[in-house]
Coordinates of C-alpha atoms in Angstrom, one line a residue:
X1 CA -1.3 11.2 5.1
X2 CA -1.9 12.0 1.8
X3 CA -5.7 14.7 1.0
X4 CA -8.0 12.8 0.2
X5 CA -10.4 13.7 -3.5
X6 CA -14.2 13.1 -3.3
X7 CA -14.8 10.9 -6.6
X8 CA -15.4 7.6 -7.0
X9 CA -14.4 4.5 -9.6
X10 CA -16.7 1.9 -10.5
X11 CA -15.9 -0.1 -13.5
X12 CA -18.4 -0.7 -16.1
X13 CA -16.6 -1.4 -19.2
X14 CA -14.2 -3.7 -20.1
X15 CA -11.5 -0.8 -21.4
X16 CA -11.1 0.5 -18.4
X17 CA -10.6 -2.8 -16.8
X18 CA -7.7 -3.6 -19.2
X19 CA -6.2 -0.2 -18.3
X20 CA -6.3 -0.7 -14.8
X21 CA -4.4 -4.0 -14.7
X22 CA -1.9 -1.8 -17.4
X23 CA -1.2 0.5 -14.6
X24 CA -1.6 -2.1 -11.8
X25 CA 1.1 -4.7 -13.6
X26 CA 3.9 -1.6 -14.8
X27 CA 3.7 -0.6 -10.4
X28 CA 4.0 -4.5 -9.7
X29 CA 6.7 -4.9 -12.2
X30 CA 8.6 -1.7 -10.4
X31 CA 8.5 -3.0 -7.1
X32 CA 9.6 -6.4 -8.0
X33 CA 12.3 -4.5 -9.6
X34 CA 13.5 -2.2 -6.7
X35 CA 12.9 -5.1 -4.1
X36 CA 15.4 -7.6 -6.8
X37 CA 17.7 -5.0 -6.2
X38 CA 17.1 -3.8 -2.7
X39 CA 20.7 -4.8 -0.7
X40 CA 23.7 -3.7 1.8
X41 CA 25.1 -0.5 0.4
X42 CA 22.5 0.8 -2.1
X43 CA 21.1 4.0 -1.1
X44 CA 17.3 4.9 -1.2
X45 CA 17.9 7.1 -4.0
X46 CA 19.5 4.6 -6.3
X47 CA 16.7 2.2 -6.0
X48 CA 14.3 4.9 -6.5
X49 CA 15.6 5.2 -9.8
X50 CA 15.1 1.5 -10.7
X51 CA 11.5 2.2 -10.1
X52 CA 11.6 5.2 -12.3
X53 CA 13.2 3.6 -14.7
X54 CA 10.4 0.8 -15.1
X55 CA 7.5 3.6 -14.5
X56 CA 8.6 5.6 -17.3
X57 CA 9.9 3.3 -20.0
X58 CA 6.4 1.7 -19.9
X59 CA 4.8 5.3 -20.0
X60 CA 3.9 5.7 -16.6
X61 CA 3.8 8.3 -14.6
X62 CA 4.9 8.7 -10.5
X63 CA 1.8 9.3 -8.4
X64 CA 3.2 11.1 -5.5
X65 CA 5.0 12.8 -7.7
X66 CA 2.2 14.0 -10.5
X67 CA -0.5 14.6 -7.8
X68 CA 1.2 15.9 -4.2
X69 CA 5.0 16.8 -6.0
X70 CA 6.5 14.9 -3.3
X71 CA 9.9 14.6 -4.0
X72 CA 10.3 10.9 -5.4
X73 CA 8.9 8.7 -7.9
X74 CA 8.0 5.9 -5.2
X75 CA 8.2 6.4 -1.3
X76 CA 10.5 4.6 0.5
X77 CA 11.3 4.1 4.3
X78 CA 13.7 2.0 6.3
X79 CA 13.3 0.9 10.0
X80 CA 11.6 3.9 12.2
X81 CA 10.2 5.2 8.9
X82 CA 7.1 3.5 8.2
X83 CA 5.5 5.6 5.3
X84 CA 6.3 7.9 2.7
X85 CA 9.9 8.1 3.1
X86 CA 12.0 10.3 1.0
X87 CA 14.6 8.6 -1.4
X88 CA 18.0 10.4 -0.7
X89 CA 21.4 9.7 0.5
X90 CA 20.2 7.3 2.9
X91 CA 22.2 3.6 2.5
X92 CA 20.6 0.7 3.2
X93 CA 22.4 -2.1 5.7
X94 CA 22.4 -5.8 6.6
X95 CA 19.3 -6.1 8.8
X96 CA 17.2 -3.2 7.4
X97 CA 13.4 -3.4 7.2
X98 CA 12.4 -1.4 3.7
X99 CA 9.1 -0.4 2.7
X100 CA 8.7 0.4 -1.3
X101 CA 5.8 1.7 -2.4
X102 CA 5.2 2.3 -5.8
X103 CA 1.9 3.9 -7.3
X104 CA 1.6 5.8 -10.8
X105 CA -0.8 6.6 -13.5
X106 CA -0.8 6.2 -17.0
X107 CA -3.7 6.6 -19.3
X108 CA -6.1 8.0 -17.0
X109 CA -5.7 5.5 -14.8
X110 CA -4.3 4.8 -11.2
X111 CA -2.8 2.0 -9.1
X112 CA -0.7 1.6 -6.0
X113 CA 1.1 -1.4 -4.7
X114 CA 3.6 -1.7 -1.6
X115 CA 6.0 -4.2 0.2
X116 CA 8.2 -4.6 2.8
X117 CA 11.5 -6.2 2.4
X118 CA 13.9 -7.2 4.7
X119 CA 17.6 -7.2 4.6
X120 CA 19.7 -10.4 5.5
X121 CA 20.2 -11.3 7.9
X122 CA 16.7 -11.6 9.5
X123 CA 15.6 -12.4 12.4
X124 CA 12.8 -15.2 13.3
X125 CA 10.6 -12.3 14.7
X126 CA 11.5 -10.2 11.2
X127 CA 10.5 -12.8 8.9
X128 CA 7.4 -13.7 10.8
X129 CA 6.4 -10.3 11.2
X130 CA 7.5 -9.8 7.2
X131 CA 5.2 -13.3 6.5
X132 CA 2.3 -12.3 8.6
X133 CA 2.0 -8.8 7.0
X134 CA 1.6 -10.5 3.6
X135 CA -1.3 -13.1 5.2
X136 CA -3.2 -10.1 7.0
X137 CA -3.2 -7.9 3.6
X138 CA -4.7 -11.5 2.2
X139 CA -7.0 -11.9 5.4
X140 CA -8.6 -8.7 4.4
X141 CA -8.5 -9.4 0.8
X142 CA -10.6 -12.3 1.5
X143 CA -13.8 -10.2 2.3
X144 CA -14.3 -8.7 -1.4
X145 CA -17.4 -8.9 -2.5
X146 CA -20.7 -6.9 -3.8
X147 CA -22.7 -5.9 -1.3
X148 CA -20.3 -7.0 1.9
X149 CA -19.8 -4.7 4.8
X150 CA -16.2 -2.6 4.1
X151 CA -16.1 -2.8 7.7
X152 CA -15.3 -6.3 7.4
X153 CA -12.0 -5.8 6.1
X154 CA -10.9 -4.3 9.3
X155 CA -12.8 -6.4 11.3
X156 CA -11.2 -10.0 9.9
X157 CA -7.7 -7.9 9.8
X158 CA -7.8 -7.0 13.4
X159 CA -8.8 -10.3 14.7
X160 CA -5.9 -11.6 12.7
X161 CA -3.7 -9.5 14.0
X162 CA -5.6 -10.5 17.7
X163 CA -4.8 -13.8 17.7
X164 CA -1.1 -13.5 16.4
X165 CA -0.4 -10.9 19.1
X166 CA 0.5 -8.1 16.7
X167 CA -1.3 -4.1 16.6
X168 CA -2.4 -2.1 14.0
X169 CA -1.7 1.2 12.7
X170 CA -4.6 3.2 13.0
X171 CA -4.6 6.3 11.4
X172 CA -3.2 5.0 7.9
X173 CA -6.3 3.9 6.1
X174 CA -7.1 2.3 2.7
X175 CA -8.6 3.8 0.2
X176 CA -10.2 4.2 -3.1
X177 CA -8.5 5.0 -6.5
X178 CA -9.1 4.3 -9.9
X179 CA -9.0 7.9 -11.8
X180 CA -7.2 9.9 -9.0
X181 CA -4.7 8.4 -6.7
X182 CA -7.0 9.0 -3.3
X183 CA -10.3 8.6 -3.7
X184 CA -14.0 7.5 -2.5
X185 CA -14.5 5.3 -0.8
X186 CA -12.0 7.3 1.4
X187 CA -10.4 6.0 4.9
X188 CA -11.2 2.5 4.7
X189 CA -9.7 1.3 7.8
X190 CA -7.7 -1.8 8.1
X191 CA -8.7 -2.4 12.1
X192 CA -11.4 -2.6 13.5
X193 CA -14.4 0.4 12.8
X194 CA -17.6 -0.3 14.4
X195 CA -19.0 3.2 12.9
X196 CA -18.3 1.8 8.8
X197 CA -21.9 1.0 7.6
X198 CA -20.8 1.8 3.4
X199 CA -21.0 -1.7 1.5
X200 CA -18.8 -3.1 -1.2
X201 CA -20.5 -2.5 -5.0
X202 CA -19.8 -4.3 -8.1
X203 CA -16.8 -2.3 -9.7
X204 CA -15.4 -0.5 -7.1
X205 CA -11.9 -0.2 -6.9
X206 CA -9.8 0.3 -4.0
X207 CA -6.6 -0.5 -2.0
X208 CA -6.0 -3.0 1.3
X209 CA -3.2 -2.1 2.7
X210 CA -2.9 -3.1 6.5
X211 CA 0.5 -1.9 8.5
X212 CA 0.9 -5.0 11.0
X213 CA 3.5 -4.0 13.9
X214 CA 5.2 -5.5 16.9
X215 CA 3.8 -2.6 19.1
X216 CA 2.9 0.2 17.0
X217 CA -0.4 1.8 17.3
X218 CA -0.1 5.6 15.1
X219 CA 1.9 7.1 12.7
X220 CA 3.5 10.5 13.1
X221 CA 5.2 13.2 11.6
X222 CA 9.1 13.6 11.8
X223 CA 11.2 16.6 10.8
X224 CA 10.2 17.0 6.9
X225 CA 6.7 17.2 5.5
X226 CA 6.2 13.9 4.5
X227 CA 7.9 11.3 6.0
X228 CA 5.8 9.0 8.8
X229 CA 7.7 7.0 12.0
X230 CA 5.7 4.3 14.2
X231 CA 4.8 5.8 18.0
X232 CA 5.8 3.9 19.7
X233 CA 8.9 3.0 17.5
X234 CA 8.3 -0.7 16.5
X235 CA 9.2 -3.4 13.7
X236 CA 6.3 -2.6 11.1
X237 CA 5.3 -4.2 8.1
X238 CA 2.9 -2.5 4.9
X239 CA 1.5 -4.5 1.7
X240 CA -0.8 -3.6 -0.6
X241 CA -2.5 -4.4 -3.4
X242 CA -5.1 -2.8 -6.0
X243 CA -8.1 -4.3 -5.9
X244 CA -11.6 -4.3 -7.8
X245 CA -14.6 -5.9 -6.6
X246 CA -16.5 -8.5 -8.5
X247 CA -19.1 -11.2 -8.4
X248 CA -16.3 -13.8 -8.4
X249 CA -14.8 -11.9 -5.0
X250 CA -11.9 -9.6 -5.3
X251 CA -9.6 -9.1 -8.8
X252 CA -6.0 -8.1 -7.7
X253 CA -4.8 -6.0 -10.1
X254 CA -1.3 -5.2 -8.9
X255 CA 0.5 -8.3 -9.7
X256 CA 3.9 -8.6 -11.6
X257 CA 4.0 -9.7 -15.6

């Protein structure tokens, strides 16, 4: 997992807003990119060079790369590899499952998107899984608001993922960002956390991003310093979105445009 930094963002100005949905729409626009281009013979490397591509011609910096030097401008992992995989020779086949995600800053300013994508042909347990990862992130979206429990994104994510027989991954958490990548409020966990008692404020931005598996419960280190495989190896999916809390409920800012 990536340290953690003891700040926090709140919004209070309408500048800053704008800048965060700059930085959230250039990651969005880079993984709609990579995932447009995502197919049967590609390798990770090439496609993390489409998202470079986008980042920097719109004056955008890598995350991973500017803060941690990891070696990539967006992590990618396929199959096993469930988080911060490195792009590299590896070549993508029919029936893949790809993770992309993308985070940078520009400005100041932070945001970090992510998506799984798989690679025809799919199976029916594949695309559910892929289609039930996008509705949990959503399920946990749903609970955005001032002065609501943070616990209850977990808590509406894991009886989601209850009812539609899936697990959780439980030691990658969400967290804040705004003017660092990883930020307060730190470890915001996507399951079920009877010990969270911080609240939601006005302003505050952070990520949801749940990893939904077909029997996956932890994430552990393989051979290199970075890259993260489900235990017990399992189909599982990530999404994510930036998010900022508001009267009106939660503002996504990490959508393509």
């Amino acid at each position: 997992m990536w340290p953690r930094k003891r700040d926090t963002m709140t919004l209070n100005n309408d500048e800053d807003l704008e800048r965060l949905k700059e930085i959230g729409r250039i990651c969005a626009n880079a993984l709609q990119a990579m995932g447009e281009a995502l197919e049967p013979g590609i390798t990770t490397a090439e496609l993390d060079a489409i998202g470079r591509k986008v980042l920097e011609e719109a004056g955008a910096r890598s995350a991973p790369e500017l803060c941690y030097k990891f070696p990539g401008a967006t992590c990618i992992s396929v199959n096993e590899e469930i988080a911060h995989g490195i792009p590299g020779s590896r070549v993508i086949r029919a029936g893949d499952l790809v993770n992309i995600d993308v985070s940078a800053e520009k400005d100041g300013l932070f945001a970090d998107t992510g998506a799984s994508f798989p690679v025809p042909p799919v199976t029916t347990a594949i695309d559910r899984l892929c289609r039930d990862g996008k509705r949990a992130m959503w399920v946990g979206l749903k609970q955005v608001r001032p002065d609501q429990s943070l616990a209850a994104i977990g808590s509406a994510i894991g009886e989601f993922a209850r009812k539609n027989r899936y697990s959780l991954v439980t030691n990658l958490a969400s967290h804040g960002i705004g003017r660092s990548l990883h930020e307060e409020p730190a470890e915001i966990a996507t399951w079920p956390d009877p010990s969270e008692r911080r609240r939601m404020k006005e302003g505050m931005v952070f990520t949801i991003e749940p990893f939904l598996s077909m029997g996956a419960h932890w994430a552990e280190g393989g051979d290199d310093d970075w890259t993260l495989y489900s235990e017990p190896r399992a189909p599982t999916v990530q999404y994510e979105h930036t998010v900022v809390v508001t009267r009106a409920g939660p503002l996504v800012v990490t959508l393509p445009g």
